[in-house]
Short mmCIF file of C-alpha atoms and ligand atoms in Angstrom, two decimals:
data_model
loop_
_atom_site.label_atom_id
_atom_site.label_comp_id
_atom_site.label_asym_id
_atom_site.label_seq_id
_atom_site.Cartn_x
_atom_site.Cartn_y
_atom_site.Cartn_z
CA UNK A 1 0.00 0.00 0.00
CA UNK A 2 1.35 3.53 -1.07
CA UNK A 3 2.59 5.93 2.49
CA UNK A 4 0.68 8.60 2.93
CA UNK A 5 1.28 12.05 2.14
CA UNK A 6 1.65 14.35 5.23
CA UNK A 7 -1.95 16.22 3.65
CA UNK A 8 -3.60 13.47 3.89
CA UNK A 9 -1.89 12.53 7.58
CA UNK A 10 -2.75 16.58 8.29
CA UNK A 11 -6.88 15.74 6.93
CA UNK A 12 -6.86 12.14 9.17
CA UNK A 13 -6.18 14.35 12.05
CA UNK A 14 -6.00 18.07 12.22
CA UNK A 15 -8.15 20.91 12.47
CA UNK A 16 -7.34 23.83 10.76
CA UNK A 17 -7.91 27.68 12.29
CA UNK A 18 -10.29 29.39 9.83
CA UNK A 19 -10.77 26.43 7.78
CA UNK A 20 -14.80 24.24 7.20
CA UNK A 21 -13.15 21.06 7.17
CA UNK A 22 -16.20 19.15 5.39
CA UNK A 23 -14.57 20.55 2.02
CA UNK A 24 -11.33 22.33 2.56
CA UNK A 25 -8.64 21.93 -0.28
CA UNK A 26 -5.87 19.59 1.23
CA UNK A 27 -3.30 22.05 3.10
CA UNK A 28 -0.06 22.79 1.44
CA UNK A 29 2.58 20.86 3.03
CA UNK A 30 5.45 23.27 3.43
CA UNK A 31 8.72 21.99 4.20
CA UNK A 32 11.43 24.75 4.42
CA UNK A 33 11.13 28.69 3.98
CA UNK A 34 13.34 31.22 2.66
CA UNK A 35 13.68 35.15 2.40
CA UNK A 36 10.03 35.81 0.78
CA UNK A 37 9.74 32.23 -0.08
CA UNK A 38 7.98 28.73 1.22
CA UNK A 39 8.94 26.01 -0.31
CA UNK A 40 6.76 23.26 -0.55
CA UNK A 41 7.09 19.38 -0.43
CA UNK A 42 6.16 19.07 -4.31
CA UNK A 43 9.25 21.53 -5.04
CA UNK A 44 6.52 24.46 -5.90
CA UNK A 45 7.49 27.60 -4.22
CA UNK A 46 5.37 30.55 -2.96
CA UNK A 47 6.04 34.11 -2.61
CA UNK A 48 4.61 34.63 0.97
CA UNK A 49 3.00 38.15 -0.13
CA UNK A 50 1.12 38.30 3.44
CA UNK A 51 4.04 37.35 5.62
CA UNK A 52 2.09 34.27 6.80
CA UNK A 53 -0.48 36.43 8.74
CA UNK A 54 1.23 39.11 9.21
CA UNK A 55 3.99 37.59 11.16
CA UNK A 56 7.00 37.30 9.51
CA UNK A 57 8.92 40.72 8.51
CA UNK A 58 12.28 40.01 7.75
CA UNK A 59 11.73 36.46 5.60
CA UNK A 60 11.66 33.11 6.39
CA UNK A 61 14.23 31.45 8.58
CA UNK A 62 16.32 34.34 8.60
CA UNK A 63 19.92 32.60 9.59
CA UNK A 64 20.73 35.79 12.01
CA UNK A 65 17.49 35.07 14.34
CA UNK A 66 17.89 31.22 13.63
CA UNK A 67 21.75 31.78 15.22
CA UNK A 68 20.58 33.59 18.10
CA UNK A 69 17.47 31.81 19.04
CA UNK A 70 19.69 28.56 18.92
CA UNK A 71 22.49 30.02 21.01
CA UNK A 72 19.56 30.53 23.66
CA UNK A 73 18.13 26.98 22.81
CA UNK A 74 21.20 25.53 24.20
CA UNK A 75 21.70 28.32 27.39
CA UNK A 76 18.05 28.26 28.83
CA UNK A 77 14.66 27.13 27.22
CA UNK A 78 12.38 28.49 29.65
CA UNK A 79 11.80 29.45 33.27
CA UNK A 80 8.50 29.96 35.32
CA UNK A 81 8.08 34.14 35.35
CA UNK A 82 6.58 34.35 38.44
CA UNK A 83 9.34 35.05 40.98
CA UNK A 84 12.19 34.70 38.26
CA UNK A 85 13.26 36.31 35.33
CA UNK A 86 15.73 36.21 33.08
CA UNK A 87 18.21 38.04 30.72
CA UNK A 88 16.16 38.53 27.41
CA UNK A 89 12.79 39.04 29.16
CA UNK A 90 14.56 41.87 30.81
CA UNK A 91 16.51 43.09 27.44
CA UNK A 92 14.33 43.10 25.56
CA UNK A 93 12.17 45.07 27.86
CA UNK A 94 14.62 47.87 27.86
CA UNK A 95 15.02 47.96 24.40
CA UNK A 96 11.15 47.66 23.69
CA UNK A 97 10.39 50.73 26.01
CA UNK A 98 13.07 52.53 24.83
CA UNK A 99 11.75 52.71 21.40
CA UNK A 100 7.74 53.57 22.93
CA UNK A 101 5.87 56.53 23.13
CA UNK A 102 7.54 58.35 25.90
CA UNK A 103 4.34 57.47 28.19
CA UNK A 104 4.84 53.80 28.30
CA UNK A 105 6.44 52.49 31.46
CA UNK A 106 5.94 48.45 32.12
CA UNK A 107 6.23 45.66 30.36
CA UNK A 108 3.81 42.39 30.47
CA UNK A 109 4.26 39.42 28.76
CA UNK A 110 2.20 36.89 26.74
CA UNK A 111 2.37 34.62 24.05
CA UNK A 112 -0.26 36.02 21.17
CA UNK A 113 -1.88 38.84 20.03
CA UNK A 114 -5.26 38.09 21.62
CA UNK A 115 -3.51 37.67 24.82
CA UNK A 116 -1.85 40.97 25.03
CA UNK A 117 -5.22 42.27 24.33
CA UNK A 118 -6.97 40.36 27.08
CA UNK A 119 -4.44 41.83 29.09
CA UNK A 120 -4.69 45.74 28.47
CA UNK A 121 -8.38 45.26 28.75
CA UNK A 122 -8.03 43.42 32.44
CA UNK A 123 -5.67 46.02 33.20
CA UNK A 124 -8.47 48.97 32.76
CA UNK A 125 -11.04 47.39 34.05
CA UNK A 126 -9.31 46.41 37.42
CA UNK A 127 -7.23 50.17 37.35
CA UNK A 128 -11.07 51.73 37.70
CA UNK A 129 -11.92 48.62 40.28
CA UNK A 130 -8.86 48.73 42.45
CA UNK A 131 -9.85 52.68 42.78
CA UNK A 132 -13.53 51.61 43.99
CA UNK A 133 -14.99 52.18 40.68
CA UNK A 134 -16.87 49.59 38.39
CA UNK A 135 -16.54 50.66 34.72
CA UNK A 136 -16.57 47.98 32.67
CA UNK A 137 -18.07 49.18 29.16
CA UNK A 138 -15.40 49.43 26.19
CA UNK A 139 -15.56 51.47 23.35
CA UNK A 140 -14.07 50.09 19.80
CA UNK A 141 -14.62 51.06 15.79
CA UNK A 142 -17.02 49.62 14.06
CA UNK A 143 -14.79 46.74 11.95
CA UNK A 144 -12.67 46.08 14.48
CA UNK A 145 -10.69 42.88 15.03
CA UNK A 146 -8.10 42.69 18.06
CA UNK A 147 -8.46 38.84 18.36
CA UNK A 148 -10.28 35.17 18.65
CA UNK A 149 -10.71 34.41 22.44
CA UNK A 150 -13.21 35.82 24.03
CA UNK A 151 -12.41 39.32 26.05
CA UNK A 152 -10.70 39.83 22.46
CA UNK A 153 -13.74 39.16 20.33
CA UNK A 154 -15.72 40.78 22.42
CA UNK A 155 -13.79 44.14 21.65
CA UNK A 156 -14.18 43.21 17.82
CA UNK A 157 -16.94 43.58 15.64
CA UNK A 158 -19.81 41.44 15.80
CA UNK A 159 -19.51 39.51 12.12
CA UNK A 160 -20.03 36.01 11.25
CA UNK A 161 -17.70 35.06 12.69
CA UNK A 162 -18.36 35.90 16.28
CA UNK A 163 -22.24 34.60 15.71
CA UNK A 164 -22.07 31.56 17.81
CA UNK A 165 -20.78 33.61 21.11
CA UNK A 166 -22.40 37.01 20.50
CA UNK A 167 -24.79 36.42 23.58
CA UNK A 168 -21.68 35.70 25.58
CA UNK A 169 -19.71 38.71 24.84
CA UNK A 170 -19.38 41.50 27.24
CA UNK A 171 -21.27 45.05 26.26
CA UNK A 172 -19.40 47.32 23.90
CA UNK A 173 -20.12 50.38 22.24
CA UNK A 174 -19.04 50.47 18.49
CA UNK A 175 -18.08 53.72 16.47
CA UNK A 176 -17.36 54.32 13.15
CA UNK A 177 -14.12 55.34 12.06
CA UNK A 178 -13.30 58.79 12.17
CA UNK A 179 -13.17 61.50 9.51
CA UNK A 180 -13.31 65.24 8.81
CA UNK A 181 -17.54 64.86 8.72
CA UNK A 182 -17.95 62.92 11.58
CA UNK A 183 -15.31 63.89 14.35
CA UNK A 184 -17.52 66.22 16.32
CA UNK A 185 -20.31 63.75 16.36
CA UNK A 186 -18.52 61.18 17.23
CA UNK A 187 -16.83 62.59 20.46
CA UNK A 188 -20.30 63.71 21.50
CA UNK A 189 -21.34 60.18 21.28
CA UNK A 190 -18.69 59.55 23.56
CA UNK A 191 -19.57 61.95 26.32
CA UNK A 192 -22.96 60.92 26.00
CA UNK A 193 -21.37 57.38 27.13
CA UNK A 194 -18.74 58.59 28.88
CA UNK A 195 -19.61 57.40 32.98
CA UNK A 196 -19.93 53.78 31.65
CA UNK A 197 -16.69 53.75 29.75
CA UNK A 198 -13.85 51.90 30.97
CA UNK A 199 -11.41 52.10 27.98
CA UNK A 200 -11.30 52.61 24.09
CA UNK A 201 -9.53 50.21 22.42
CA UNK A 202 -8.30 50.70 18.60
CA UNK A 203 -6.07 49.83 15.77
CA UNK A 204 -4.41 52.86 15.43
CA UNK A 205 -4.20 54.13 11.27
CA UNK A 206 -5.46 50.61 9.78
CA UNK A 207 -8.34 48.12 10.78
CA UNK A 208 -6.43 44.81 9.61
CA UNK A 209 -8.75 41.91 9.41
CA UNK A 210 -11.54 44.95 9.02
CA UNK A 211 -10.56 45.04 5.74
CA UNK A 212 -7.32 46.97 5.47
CA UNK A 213 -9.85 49.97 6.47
CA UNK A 214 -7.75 53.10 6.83
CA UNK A 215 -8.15 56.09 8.50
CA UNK A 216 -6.15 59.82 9.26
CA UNK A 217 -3.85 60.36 12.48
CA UNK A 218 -5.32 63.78 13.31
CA UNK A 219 -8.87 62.16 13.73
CA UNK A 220 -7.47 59.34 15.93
CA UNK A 221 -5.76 61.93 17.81
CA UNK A 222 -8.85 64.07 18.79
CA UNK A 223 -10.95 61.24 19.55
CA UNK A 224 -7.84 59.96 22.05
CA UNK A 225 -7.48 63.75 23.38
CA UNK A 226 -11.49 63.67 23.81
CA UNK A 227 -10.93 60.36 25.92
CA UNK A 228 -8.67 61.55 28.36
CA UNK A 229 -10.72 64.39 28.64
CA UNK A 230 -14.10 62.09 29.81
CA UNK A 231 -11.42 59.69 31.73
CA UNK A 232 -11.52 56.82 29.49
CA UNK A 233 -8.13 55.05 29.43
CA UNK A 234 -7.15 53.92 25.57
CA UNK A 235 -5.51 51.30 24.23
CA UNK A 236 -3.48 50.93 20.84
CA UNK A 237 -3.95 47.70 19.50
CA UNK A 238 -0.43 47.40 17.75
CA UNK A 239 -0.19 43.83 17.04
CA UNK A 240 -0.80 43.97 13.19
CA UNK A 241 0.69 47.32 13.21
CA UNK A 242 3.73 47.30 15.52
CA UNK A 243 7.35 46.84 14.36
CA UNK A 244 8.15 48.91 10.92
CA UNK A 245 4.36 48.14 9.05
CA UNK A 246 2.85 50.89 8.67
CA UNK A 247 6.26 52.70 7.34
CA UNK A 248 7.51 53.94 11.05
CA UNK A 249 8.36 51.69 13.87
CA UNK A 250 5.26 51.89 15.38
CA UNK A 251 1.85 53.43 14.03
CA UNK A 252 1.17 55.38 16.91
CA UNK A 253 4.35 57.48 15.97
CA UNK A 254 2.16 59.13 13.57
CA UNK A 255 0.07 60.13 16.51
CA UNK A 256 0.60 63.39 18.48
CA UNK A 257 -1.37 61.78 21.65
CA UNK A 258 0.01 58.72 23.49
CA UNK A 259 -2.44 55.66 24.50
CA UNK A 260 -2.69 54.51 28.16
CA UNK A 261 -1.33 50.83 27.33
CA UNK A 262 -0.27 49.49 23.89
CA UNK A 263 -0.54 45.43 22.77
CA UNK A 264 2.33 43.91 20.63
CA UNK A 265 2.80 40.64 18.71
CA UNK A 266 3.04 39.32 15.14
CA UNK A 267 6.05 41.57 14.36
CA UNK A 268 7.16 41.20 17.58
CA UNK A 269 9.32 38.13 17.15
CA UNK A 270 9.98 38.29 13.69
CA UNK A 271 7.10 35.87 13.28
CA UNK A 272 9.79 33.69 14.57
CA UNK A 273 7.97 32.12 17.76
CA UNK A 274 4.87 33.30 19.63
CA UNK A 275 4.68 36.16 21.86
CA UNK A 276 2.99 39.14 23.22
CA UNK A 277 3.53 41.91 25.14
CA UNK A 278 1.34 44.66 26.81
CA UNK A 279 2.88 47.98 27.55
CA UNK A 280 1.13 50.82 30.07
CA UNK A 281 1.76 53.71 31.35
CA UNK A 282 3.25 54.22 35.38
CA UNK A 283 -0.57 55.47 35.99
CA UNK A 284 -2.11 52.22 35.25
CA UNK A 285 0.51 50.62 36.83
CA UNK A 286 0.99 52.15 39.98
CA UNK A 287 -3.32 51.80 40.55
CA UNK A 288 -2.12 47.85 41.19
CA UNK A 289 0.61 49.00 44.16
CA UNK A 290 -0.93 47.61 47.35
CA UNK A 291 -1.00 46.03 50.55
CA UNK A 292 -3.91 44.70 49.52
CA UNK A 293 -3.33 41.19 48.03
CA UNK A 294 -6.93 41.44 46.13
CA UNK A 295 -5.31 44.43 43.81
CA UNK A 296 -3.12 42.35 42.66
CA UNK A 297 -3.17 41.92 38.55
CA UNK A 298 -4.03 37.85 38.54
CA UNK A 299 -2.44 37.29 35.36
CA UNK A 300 -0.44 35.15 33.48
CA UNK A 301 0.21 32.26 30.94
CA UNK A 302 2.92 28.76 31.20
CA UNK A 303 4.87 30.13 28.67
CA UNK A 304 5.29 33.90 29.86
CA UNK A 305 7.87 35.82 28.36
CA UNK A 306 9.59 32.68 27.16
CA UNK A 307 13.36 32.64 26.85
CA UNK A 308 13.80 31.66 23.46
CA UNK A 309 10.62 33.90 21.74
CA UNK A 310 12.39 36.86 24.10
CA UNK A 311 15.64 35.69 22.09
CA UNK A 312 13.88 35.96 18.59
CA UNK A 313 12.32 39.36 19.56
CA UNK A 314 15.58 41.12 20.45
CA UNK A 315 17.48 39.07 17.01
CA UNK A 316 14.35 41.17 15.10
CA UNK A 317 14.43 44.23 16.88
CA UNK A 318 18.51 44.36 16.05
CA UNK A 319 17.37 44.01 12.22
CA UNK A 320 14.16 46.45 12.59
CA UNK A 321 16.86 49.20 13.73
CA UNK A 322 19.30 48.21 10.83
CA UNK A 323 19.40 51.83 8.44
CA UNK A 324 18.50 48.83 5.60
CA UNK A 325 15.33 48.17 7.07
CA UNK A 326 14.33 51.32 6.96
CA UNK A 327 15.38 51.44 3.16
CA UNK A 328 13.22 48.78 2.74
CA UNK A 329 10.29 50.41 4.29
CA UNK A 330 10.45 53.45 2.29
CA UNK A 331 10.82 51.71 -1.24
CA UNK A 332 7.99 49.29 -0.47
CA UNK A 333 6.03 52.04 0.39
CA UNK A 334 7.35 53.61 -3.13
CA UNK A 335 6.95 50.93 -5.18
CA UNK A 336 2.89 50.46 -3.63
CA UNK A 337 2.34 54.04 -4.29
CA UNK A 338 3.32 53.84 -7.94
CA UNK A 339 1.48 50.96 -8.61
CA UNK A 340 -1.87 52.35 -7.03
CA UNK A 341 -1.61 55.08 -9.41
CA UNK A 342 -0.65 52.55 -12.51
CA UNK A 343 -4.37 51.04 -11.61
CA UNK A 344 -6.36 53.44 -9.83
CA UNK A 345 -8.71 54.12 -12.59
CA UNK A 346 -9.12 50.49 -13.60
CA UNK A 347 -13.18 49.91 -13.71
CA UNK A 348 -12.48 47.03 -11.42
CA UNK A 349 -10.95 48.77 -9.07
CA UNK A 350 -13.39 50.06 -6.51
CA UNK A 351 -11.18 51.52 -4.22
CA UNK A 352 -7.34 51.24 -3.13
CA UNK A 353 -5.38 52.33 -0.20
CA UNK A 354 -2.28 52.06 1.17
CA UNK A 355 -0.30 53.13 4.40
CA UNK A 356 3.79 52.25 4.62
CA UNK A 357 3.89 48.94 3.54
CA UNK A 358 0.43 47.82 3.25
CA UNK A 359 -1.61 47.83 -0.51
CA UNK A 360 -5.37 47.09 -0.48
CA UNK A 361 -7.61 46.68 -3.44
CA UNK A 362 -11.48 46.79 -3.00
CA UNK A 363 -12.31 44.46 -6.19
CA UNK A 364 -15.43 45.83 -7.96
CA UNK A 365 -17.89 43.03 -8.04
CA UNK A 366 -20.98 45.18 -9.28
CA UNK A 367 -23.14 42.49 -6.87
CA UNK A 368 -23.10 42.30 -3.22
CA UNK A 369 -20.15 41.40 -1.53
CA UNK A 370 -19.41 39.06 1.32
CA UNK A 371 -16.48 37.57 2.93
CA UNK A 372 -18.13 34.17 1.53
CA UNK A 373 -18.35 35.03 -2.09
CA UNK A 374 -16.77 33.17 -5.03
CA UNK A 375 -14.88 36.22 -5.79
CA UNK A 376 -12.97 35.33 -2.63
CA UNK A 377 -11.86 31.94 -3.32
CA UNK A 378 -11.40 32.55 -6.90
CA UNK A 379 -8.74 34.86 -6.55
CA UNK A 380 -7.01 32.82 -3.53
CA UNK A 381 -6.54 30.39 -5.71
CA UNK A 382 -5.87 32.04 -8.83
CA UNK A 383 -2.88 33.72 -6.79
CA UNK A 384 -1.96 30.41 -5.63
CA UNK A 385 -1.63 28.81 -8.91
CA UNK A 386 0.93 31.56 -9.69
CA UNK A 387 3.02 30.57 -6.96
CA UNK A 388 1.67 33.79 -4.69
CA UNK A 389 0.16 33.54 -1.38
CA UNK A 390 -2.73 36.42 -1.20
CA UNK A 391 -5.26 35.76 1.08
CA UNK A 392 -8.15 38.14 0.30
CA UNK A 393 -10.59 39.32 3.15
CA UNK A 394 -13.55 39.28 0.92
CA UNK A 395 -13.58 40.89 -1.89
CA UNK A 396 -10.65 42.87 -0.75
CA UNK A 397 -6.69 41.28 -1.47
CA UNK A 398 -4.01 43.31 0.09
CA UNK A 399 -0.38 42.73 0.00
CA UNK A 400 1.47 42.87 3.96
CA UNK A 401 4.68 41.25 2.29
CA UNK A 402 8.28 40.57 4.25
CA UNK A 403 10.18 44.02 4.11
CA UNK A 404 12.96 41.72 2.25
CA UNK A 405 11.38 41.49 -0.62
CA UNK A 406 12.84 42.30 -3.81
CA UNK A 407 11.54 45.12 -6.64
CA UNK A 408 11.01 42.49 -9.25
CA UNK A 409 9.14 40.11 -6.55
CA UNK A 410 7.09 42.94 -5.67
CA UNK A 411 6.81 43.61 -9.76
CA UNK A 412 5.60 39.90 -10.10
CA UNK A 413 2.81 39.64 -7.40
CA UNK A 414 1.83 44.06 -9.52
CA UNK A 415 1.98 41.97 -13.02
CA UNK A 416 -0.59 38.99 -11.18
CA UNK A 417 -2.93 41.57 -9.89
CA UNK A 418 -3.18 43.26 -13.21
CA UNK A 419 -4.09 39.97 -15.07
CA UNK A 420 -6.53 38.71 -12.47
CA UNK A 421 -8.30 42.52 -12.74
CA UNK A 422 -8.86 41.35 -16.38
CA UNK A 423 -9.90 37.58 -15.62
CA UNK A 424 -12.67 37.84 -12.33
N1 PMP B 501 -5.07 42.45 17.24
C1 PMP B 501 -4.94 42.70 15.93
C2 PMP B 501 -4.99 44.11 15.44
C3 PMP B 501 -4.76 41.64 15.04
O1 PMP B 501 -4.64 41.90 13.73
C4 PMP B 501 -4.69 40.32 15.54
C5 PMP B 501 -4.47 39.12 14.65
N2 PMP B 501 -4.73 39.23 13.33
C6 PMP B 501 -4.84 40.12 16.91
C7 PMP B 501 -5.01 41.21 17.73
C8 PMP B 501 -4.80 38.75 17.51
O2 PMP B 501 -3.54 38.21 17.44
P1 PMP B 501 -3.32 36.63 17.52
O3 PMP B 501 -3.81 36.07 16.23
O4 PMP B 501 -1.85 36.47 17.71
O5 PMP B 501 -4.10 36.13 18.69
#
């Protein structure tokens, strides 16, 4: 009898994220990555065009992170963080903050994006509890996304995705996005709301998994300045955007106002290993110094501020700070703008935008659109079958790509868009 692939092994057993099993293409086994580029058992190679969810921003198995995250392999794997520490957790801490809005004082660790979420948002609610006061309401943009377990998708948009739980998630109080018509309105909505609120949470420039949905710094700013005004702590999501994305290091450096706490992954690591970090300010912290036990933040996760992610963190934060990186940014963010203006005016082109290194298209389907149409699929795998991994969020594709990536890889994954404009 023939072995079996490692698909079909992967369908006998495994449950993919995102993924309705019943008729899911077999998974592409992938067997070694480099730069821009998967490679996959069958020889076919991919252009990784999303940097495998956003992840991975210096390439695959970059051999300077690989070097240092074995060097810690063999020194210390991991250590409970509770009572101990140890050298990179406490690094990288130093070099993190130092790199922060001036406002952010203390470090937290996780292991994901949803988790640094779920811990800004128990830090605001128990900063207003420890003081005697029960706010627990949260304010968020319509479109939002800051994560899959629950305090996290309770903060996002109610979609389709949340359906099953939406009795189950906590009371929030969505907004649209921001803009020169509706600023006013909008912060009088929030001082209508304003003794309920505990925090606003937001994505600060671009709603990722939104849509790419982008929006101005000097609205974001008002709306945070009109927060602190009604006492309602913020939070910048920064886990899509953190670490060189959006063009600077972090998105809120485009901001003139600084968020109470600030939530970090993806980037984080150099989509090396899993980790997450939330960030406040000494106010929030300092509301949990106590004699009392109770104010205590109860908190925490096996693999805290693990040794050898910490390792891969500080290996990507020495590239992120390399003068080519920054290179890189800029003629990414070049080569985007150019092309948006090659096919602006195509008639399938409903809409594109683009901030730093990010390009979204809104395809024009002239029918209703939903994250579950053909269109969707059709272009997945038509980008697939050119050897390009584009994962559209409905009928929008965006490209999120590894700031290593060459001009004429960039060029190829322009030329792919064009033709599939004239095919679907
Ligand atoms: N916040 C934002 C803005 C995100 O884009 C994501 C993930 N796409 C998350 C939080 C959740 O991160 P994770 O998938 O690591 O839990």
């Amino acid at each position: 009898m023939a072995e079996k692939s490692l698909a079909e092994r992967d369908q006998a057993l495994i449950w993919h994220p995102y993924t309705q099993m019943q008729n899911a293409a077999a998974p592409i086994p992938i067997i070694r990555g480099e730069g821009v580029f998967l490679y996959a058992e069958d020889g076919k190679k991919y252009l990784d065009a999303i940097s495998s969810w956003w992840v991975n921003i210096h390439g695959h198995s970059h051999p300077y992170i690989a070097k240092k995250v074995s060097e810690q392999l063999n020194r210390l794997e991991h250590v409970i963080f509770a009572g101990f520490t140890h050298p990179g957790a406490v690094e990288l801490a130093e070099r993190l903050i130092n790199i922060l809005p001036n406002n952010q004082a203390k470090v937290f660790y996780s292991d994901n994006g949803s988790t640094a979420v779920e811990v800004a948002l128990k830090m605001c609610f128990q900063f207003w509890s420890n003081q005697g006061m029960e706010k627990t309401k949260v304010l968020a943009f319509n479109n939002s996304y800051h994560g899959d377990t629950f305090g996290a998708m309770a903060v996002s948009a109610r979609s389709a995705f949340t359906r099953p739980f939406d009795k189950l998630l906590f009371e929030v109080e969505f907004i649209d996005l921001p803009n020169q018509d509706n600023i006013e309105q909008l912060k009088k909505q929030i001082s209508s709301l304003k003794t309920d609120l505990s925090v606003f949470i937001f994505e600060p420039l671009v709603q990722g998994a939104g849509g790419m949905q982008m929006y101005e710094a000097q609205h974001l700013d008002e709306l945070i300045k009109h927060c602190r005004k009604e006492n309602i702590l913020t939070i910048a999501d920064e886990v899509m955007t953190g670490f060189g994305r959006t063009g600077r290091l972090f998105a809120s450096n485009y901001l003139i106002e600084k968020s109470d706490l600030m939530c970090f992954s993806k980037g984080l690591t150099g989509g090396t290993m899993a980790l997450g970090i939330t960030t406040c300010s000494k106010a929030i912290y300092d509301a949990f110094l106590s004699d009392d036990k109770l104010k205590t933040l109860f908190h925490g996760h096996s693999f805290t501020a693990n040794p050898i992610a910490c390792a891969s963190a500080l290996a990507s934060m020495d590239l992120l700070l390399e003068p080519e990186t920054e290179q890189n940014l800029h003629r990414i963010e070049m080569k985007h703008k150019d092309f948006a203006a090659k096919i602006i005016s195509h008639k399938k082109v409903k809409c594109i935008r683009q901030t730093g290194t990010i390009l979204a298209l809104e395809w024009e389907t002239f029918a209703e659109t939903s994250y579950f149409n053909s269109l969707r699929d059709n272009l997945y795998n038509f980008f697939l079958d050119q050897g390009i991994i584009l994962r559209p969020l409905g009928n929008i594709i965006y490209i999120m790509p590894p700031y290593c990536i060459k001009n004429e890889d960039l060029d190829y994954i322009y030329t792919k868009i064009e033709e599939a404009l004239e095919r679907f």
